[in-house]
Coordinates of C-alpha atoms in Angstrom, one line a residue:
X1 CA -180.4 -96.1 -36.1
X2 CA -178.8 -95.3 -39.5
X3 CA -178.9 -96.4 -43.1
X4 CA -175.8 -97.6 -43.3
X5 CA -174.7 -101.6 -42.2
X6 CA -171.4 -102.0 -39.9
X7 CA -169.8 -105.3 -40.3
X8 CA -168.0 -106.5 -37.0
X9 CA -165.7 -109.8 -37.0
X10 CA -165.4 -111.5 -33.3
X11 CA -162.5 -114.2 -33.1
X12 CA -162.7 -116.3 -29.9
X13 CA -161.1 -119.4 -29.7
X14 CA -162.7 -123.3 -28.7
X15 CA -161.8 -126.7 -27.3
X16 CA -163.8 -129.7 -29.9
X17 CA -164.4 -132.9 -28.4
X18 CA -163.2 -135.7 -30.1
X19 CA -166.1 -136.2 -32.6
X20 CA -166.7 -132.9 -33.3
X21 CA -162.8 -132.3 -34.8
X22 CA -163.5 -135.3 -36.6
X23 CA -166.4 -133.5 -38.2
X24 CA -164.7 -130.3 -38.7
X25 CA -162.3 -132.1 -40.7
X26 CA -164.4 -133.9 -43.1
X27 CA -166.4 -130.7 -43.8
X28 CA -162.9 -129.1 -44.2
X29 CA -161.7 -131.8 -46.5
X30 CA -165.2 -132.1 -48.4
X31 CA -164.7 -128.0 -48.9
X32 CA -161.4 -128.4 -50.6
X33 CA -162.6 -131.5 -52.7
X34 CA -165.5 -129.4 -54.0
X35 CA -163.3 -126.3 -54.8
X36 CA -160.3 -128.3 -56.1
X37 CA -163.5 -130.4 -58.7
X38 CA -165.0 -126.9 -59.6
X39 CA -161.7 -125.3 -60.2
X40 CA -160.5 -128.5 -62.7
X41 CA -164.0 -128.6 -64.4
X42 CA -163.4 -124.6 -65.2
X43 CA -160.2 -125.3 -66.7
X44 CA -161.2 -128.0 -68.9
X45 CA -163.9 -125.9 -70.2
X46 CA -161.8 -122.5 -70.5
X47 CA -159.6 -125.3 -72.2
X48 CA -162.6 -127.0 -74.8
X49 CA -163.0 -122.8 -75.9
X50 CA -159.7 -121.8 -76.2
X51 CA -157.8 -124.3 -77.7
X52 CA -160.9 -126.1 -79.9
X53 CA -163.5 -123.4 -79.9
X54 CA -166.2 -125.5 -78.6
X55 CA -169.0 -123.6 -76.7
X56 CA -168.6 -119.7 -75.9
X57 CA -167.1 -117.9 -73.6
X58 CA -168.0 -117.8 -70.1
X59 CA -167.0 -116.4 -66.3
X60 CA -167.3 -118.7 -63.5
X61 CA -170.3 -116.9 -61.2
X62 CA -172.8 -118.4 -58.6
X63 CA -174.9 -119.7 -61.3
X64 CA -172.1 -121.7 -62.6
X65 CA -170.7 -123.1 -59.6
X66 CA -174.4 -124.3 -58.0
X67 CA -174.6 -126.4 -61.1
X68 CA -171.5 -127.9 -60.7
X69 CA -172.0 -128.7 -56.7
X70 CA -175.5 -130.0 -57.5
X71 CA -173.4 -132.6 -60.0
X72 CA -170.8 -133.5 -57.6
X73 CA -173.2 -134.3 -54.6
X74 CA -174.8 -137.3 -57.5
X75 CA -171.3 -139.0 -58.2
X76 CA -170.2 -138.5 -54.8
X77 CA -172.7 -139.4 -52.4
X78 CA -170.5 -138.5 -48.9
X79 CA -171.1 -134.7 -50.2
X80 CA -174.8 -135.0 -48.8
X81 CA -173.2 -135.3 -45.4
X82 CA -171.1 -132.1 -45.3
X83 CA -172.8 -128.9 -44.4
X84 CA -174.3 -127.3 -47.9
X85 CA -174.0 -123.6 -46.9
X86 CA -169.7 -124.2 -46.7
X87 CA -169.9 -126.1 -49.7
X88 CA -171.1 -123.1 -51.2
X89 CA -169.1 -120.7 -49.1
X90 CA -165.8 -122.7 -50.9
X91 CA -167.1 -122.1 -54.7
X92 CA -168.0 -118.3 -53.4
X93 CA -164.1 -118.3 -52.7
X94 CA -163.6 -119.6 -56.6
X95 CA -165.3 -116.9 -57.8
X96 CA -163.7 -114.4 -55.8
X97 CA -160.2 -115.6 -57.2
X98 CA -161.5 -115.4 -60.6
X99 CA -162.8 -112.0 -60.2
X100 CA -159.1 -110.9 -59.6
X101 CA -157.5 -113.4 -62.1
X102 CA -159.7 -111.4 -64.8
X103 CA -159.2 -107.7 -63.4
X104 CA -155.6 -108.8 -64.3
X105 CA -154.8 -108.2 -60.0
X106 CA -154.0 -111.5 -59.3
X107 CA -152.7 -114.5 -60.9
X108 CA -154.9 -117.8 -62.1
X109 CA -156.5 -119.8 -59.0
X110 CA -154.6 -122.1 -58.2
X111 CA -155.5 -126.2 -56.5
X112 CA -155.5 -126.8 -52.6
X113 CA -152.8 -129.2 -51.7
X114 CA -152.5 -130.5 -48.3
X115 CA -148.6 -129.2 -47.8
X116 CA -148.3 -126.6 -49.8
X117 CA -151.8 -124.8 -50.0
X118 CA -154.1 -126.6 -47.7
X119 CA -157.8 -125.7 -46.3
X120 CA -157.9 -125.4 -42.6
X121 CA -161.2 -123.2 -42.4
X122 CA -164.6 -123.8 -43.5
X123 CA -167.7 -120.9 -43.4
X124 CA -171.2 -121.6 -42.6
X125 CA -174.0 -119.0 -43.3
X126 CA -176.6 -118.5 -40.9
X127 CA -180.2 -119.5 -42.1
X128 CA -183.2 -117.9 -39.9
X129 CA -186.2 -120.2 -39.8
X130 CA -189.5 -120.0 -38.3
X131 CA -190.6 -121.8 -35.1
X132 CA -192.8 -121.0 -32.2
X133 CA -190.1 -119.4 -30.7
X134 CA -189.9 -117.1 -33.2
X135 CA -187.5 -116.2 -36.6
X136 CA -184.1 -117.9 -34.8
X137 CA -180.8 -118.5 -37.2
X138 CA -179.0 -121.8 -37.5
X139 CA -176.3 -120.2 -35.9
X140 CA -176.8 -118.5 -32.6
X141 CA -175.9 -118.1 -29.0
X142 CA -177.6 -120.4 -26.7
X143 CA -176.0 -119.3 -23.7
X144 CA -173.3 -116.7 -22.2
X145 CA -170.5 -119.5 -23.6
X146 CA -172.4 -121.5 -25.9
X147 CA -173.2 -121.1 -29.7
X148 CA -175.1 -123.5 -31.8
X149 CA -173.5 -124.3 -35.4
X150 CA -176.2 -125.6 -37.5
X151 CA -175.0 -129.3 -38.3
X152 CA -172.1 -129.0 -35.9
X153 CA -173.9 -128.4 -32.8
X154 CA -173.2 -126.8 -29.6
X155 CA -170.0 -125.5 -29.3
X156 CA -168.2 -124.0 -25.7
X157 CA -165.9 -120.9 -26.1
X158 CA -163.6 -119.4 -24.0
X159 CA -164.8 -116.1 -23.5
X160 CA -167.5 -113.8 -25.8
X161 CA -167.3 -110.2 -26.4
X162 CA -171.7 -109.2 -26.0
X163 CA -172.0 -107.5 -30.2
X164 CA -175.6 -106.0 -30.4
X165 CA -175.5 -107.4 -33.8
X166 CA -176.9 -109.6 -36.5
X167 CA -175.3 -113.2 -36.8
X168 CA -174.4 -113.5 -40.7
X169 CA -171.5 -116.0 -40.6
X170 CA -169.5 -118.1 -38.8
X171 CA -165.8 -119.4 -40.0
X172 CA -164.1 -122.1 -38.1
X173 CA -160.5 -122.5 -38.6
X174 CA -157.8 -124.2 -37.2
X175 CA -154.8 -121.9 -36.9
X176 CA -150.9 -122.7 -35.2
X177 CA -152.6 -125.9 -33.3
X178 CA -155.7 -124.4 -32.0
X179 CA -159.4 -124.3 -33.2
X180 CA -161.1 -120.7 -32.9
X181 CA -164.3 -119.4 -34.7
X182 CA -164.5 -116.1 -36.6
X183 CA -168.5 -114.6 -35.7
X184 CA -169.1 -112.0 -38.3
X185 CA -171.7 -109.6 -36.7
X186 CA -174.3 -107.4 -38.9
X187 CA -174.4 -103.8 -36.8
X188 CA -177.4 -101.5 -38.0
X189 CA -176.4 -98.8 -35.9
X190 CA -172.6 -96.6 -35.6
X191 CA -171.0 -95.7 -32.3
X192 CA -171.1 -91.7 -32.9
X193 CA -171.7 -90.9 -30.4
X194 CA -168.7 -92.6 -27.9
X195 CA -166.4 -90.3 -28.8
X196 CA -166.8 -86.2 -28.2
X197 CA -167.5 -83.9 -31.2
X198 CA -163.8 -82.0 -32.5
X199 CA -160.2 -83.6 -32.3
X200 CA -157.0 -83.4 -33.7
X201 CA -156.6 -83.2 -37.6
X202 CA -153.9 -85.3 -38.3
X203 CA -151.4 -86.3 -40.9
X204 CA -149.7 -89.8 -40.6
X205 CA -146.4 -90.9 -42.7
X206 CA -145.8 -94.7 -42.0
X207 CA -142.5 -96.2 -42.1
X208 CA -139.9 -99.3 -41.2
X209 CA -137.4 -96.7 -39.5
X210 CA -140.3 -95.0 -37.6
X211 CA -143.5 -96.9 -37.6
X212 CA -145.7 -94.1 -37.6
X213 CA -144.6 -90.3 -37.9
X214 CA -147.7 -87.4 -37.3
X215 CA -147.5 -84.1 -38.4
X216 CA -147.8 -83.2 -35.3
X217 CA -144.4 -84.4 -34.8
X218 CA -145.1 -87.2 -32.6
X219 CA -143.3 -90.3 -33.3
X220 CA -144.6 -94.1 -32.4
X221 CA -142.3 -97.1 -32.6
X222 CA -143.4 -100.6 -33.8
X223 CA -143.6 -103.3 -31.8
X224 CA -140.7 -105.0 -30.1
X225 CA -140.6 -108.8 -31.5
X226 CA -137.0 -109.2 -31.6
X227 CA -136.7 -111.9 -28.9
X228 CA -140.4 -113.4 -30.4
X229 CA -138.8 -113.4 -33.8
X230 CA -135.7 -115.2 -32.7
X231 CA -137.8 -118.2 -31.2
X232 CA -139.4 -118.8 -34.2
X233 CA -136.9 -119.1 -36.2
X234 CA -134.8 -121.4 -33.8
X235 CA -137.8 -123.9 -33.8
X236 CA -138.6 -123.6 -37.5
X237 CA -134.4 -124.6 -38.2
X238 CA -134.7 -127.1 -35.2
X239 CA -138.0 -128.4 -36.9
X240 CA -136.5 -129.1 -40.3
X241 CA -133.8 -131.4 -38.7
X242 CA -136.3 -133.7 -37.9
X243 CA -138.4 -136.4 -39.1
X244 CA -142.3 -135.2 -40.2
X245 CA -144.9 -136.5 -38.3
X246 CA -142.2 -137.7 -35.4
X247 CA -143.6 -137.7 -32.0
X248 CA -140.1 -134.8 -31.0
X249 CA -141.7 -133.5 -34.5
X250 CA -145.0 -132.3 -33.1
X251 CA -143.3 -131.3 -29.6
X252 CA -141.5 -129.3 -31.2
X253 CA -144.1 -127.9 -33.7
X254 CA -146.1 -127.2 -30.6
X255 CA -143.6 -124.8 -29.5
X256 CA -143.5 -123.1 -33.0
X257 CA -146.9 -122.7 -32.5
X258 CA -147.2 -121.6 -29.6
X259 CA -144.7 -118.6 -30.3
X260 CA -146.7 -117.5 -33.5
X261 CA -149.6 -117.3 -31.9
X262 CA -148.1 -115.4 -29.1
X263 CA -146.4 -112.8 -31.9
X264 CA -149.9 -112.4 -33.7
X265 CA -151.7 -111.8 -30.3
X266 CA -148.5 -108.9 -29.6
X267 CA -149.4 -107.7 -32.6
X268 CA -152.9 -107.1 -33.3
X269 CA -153.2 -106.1 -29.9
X270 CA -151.1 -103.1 -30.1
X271 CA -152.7 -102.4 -33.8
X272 CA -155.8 -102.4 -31.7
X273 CA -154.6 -100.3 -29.3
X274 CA -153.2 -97.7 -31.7
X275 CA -155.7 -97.5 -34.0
X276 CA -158.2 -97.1 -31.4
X277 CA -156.4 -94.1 -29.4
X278 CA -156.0 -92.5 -33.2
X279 CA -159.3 -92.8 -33.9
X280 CA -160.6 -91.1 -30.1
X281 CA -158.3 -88.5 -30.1
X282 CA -158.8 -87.4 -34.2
X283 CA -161.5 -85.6 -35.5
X284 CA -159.8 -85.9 -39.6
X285 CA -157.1 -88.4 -40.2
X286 CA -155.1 -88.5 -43.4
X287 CA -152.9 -91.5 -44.6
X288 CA -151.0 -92.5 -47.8
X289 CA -152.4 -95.0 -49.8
X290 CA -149.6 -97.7 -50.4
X291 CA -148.8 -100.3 -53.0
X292 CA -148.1 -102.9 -50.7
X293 CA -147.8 -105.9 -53.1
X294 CA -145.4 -103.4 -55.0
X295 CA -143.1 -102.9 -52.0
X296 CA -142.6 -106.3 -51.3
X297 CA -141.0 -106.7 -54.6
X298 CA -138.0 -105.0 -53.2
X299 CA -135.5 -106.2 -50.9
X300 CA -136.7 -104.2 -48.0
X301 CA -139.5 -106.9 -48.1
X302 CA -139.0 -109.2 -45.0
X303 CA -139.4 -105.9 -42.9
X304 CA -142.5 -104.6 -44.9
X305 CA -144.5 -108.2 -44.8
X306 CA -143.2 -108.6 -40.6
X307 CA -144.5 -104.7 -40.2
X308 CA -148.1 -105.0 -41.2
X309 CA -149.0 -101.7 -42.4
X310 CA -152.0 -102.5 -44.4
X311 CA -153.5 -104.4 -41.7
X312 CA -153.1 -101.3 -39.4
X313 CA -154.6 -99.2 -41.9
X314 CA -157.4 -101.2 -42.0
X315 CA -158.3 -101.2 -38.5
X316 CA -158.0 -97.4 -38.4
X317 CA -160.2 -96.6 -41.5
X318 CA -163.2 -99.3 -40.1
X319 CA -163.0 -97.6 -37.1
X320 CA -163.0 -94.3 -37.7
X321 CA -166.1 -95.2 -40.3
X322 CA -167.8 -96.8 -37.1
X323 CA -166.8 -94.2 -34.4
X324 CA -167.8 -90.9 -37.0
X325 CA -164.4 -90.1 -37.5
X326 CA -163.2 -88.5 -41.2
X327 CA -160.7 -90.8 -42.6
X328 CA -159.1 -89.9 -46.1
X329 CA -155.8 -91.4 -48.3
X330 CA -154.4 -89.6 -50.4
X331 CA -153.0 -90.7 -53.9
X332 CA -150.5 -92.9 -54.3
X333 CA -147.8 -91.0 -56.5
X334 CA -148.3 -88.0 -54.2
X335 CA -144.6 -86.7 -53.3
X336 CA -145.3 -85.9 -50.1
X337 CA -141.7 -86.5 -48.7
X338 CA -140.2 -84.4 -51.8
X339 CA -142.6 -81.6 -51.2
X340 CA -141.4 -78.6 -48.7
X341 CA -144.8 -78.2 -46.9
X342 CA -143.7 -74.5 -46.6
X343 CA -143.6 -73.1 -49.9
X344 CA -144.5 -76.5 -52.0
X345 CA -141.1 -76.5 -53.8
X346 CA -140.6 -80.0 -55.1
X347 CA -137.1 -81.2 -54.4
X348 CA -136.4 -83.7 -57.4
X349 CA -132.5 -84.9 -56.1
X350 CA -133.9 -85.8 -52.1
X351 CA -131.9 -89.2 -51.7
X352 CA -133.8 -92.1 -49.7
X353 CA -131.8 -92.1 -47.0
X354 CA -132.1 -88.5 -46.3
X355 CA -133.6 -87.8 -43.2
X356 CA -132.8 -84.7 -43.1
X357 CA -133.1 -81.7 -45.7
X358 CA -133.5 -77.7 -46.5
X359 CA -135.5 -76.8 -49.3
X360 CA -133.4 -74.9 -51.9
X361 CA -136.3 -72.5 -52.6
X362 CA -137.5 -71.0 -48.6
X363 CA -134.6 -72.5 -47.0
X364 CA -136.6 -74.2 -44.4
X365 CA -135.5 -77.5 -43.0
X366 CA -137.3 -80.3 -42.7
X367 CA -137.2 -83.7 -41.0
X368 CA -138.5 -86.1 -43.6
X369 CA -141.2 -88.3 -41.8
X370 CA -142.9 -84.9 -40.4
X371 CA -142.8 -82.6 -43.2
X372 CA -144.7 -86.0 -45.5
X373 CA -147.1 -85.8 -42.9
X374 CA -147.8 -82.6 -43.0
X375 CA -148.0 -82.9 -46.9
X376 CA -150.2 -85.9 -46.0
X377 CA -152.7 -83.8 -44.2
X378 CA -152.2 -80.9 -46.4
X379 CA -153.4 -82.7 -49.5
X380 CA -156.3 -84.9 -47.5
X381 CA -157.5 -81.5 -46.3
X382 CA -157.5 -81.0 -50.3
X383 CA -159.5 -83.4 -51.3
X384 CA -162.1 -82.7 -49.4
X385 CA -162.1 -79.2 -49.7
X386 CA -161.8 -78.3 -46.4
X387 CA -159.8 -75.0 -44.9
X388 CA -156.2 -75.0 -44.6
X389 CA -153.3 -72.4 -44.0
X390 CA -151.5 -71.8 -46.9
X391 CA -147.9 -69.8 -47.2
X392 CA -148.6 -66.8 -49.9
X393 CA -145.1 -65.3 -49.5
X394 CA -141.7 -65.0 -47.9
X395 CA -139.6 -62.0 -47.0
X396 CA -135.8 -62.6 -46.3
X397 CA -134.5 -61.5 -42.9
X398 CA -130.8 -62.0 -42.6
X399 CA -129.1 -64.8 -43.4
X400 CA -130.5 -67.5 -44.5
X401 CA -133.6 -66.2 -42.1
X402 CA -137.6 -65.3 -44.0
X403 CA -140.6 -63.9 -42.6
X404 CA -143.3 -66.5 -43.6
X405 CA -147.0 -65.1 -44.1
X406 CA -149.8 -67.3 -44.5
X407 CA -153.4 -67.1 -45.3
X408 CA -156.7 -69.6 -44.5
X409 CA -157.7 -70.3 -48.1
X410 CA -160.1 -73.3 -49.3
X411 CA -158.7 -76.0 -50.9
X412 CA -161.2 -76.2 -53.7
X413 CA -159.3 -72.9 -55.2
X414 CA -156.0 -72.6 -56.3
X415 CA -154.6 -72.1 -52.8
X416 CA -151.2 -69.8 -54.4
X417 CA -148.0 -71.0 -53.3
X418 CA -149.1 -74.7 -52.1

């Protein structure tokens, strides 16, 4: 047992019956007409104190938005039929979006629309209750394939992964034609203990050339989704030639479907896989800590959104938290490609598409992918103070030939020449 709470998200997918995608839907459409209602009441009061100073200032928080749902379920009486708990899960995502819109990271929330922004998820806490059976939740495994959704009822999925966990939600969404349910899983124990004490310590430059680049030298390609990619895109421009809501419209959006779903399931399987061999094999892992939302901004952005690095970074830092592994990213403006990981001479003219270079102060030449990642594990290995060989000088030998001698020094200290 530990202190620390793991949290653990298991997506399986289901087949409704008739009536129950019927009710999936109307608590789905009741969850956008409650978010859309709270978000247009928030703006006509941000509206009253702005513009005609009436009343004061206010944020939009849980108090706020229970007040408001308590007031729609009165003047709109079908409200009492939708499940309470994803009523209130929709306002929690209001509040969320305002959090960002006033830490200035995102913009202002925005209204669901059907085509352009639509709700195709709802999220349904689970309530424990007492009966003679015990504390049980609303939601909870009845059987090896069955799982009890508090209004819902029973529902049959296709397969279960057995998570020694704590039920605390359950999201059901429909996603590329197909209904699947998110079970997020409360863990009050880690998995330490799986993996063997000691590793490698390990730097890792990501990239759209070379997906991932150790310091270690090893090199790990992204995924193949060439011929994937090409079938989506001939069924999205075969798609738009025809008429919405057609009956060769939905064949063919079936296809579409089914291809995205077949290039998410590529790739978050091989994330999976990669981030789990990382994680076994590495005792202390360093990574860069990337402006994403920044990159996409540029016109290599098509290859950065397809690629998926945040989503891989993600897996690896949850899992190395789980599995007892150190995990550490280094700032953002770090130059670690610039930086000769020999004598830590900056070079200020290295072009982008350099892949190649020799540092003009030890004359040491580099390939760029390896010698960041070695700057990447060189300054994680910084920040946490740990013990690293450093270069302290550099004797000529010949041309263009040194003698390199390095000491162990501790990171917290000037470490002299890097």
């Amino acid at each position: 047992m530990c202190d620390k709470t793991f949290i653990l998200t298991d997506k399986v997918e289901f087949v409704p019956d008739e009536e129950m995608e019927k009710e999936l839907w109307f608590n789905i459409n009741a969850s956008a007409f409650v978010y859309n209602k709270t978000l247009e009441y928030s703006i006509y009061r941000e509206n009253l104190v702005k513009e005609f100073g009436i009343g004061n200032k206010f944020k939009v928080n849980r108090t706020y938005t229970q007040k408001i749902v308590k007031t729609l379920k009165k003047h709109y009486p079908f409200l009492e039929d939708a499940d309470s708990t994803c009523l209130q899960a929709s306002t929690d995502r209001l509040i969320k979006a305002y959090e960002g819109y006033y830490d200035h990271r995102t913009g202002a929330p925005r209204f669901k629309k059907r085509k352009k922004n639509p709700v195709t998820s709802i999220t349904l806490r689970n309530n424990f209750y007492d009966t003679k059976e015990g504390n049980v939740g609303t939601i909870r495994w009845l059987s090896e394939n069955e799982l009890r959704v508090t209004k819902l009822g029973k529902i049959t999925v296709k397969h279960r992964r057995h998570i020694k966990g704590q039920i605390k939600e359950a999201t059901l969404k429909y996603e590329n034609g197909r209904w699947y349910v998110c079970i997020v899983y409360e863990l009050d124990e880690n998995r330490h203990g799986e993996f063997s004490y000691g590793g490698l310590y390990v730097g890792i430059d990501v990239g759209i050339t070379d997906f991932l680049t150790f310091s270690n030298g090893k090199v790990i390609a992204k995924p193949d989704l060439k011929k994937i990619n090409g079938r989506i895109q001939y069924y999205q421009q075969k798609l738009d030639g025809k008429k919405e809501g057609g009956s060769n419209w939905k064949k063919t959006l079936k296809k579409l479907h089914k291809w995205i779903r077949k290039k998410n399931n590529v790739v978050n399987d091989y994330y999976h896989k990669i981030s789990y061999n990382i994680v076994k094999h590495c005792q202390f892992i360093a990574m860069e800590t990337l402006n994403i939302r920044g990159m996409l901004k540029s016109n290599l952005s098509r290859s950065i959104h397809e690629i998926g690095w945040g989503k891989l970074i993600e897996m690896i830092k949850y899992k190395a938290e789980l599995y007892g592994r150190e995990f550490v990213q280094i700032d953002r403006w770090f130059p670690s490609s610039k930086k000769c990981h020999v004598c830590g001479e900056i070079n200020h003219d290295l072009g982008r598409e350099e892949r190649e270079w020799e540092c003009p102060h030890c004359h040491a030449v580099h390939q760029r992918d390896v010698n960041a990642a070695k700057n990447i594990l060189d300054e994680g290995l910084r920040a946490t103070g740990s013990m690293v060989l450093c270069l302290v000088d550099f004797i000529p030998n010949g041309e263009n030939k040194f003698i390199y001698k390095y000491e162990w020094k501790c990171f917290v200290d000037t470490p002299g020449m890097a």
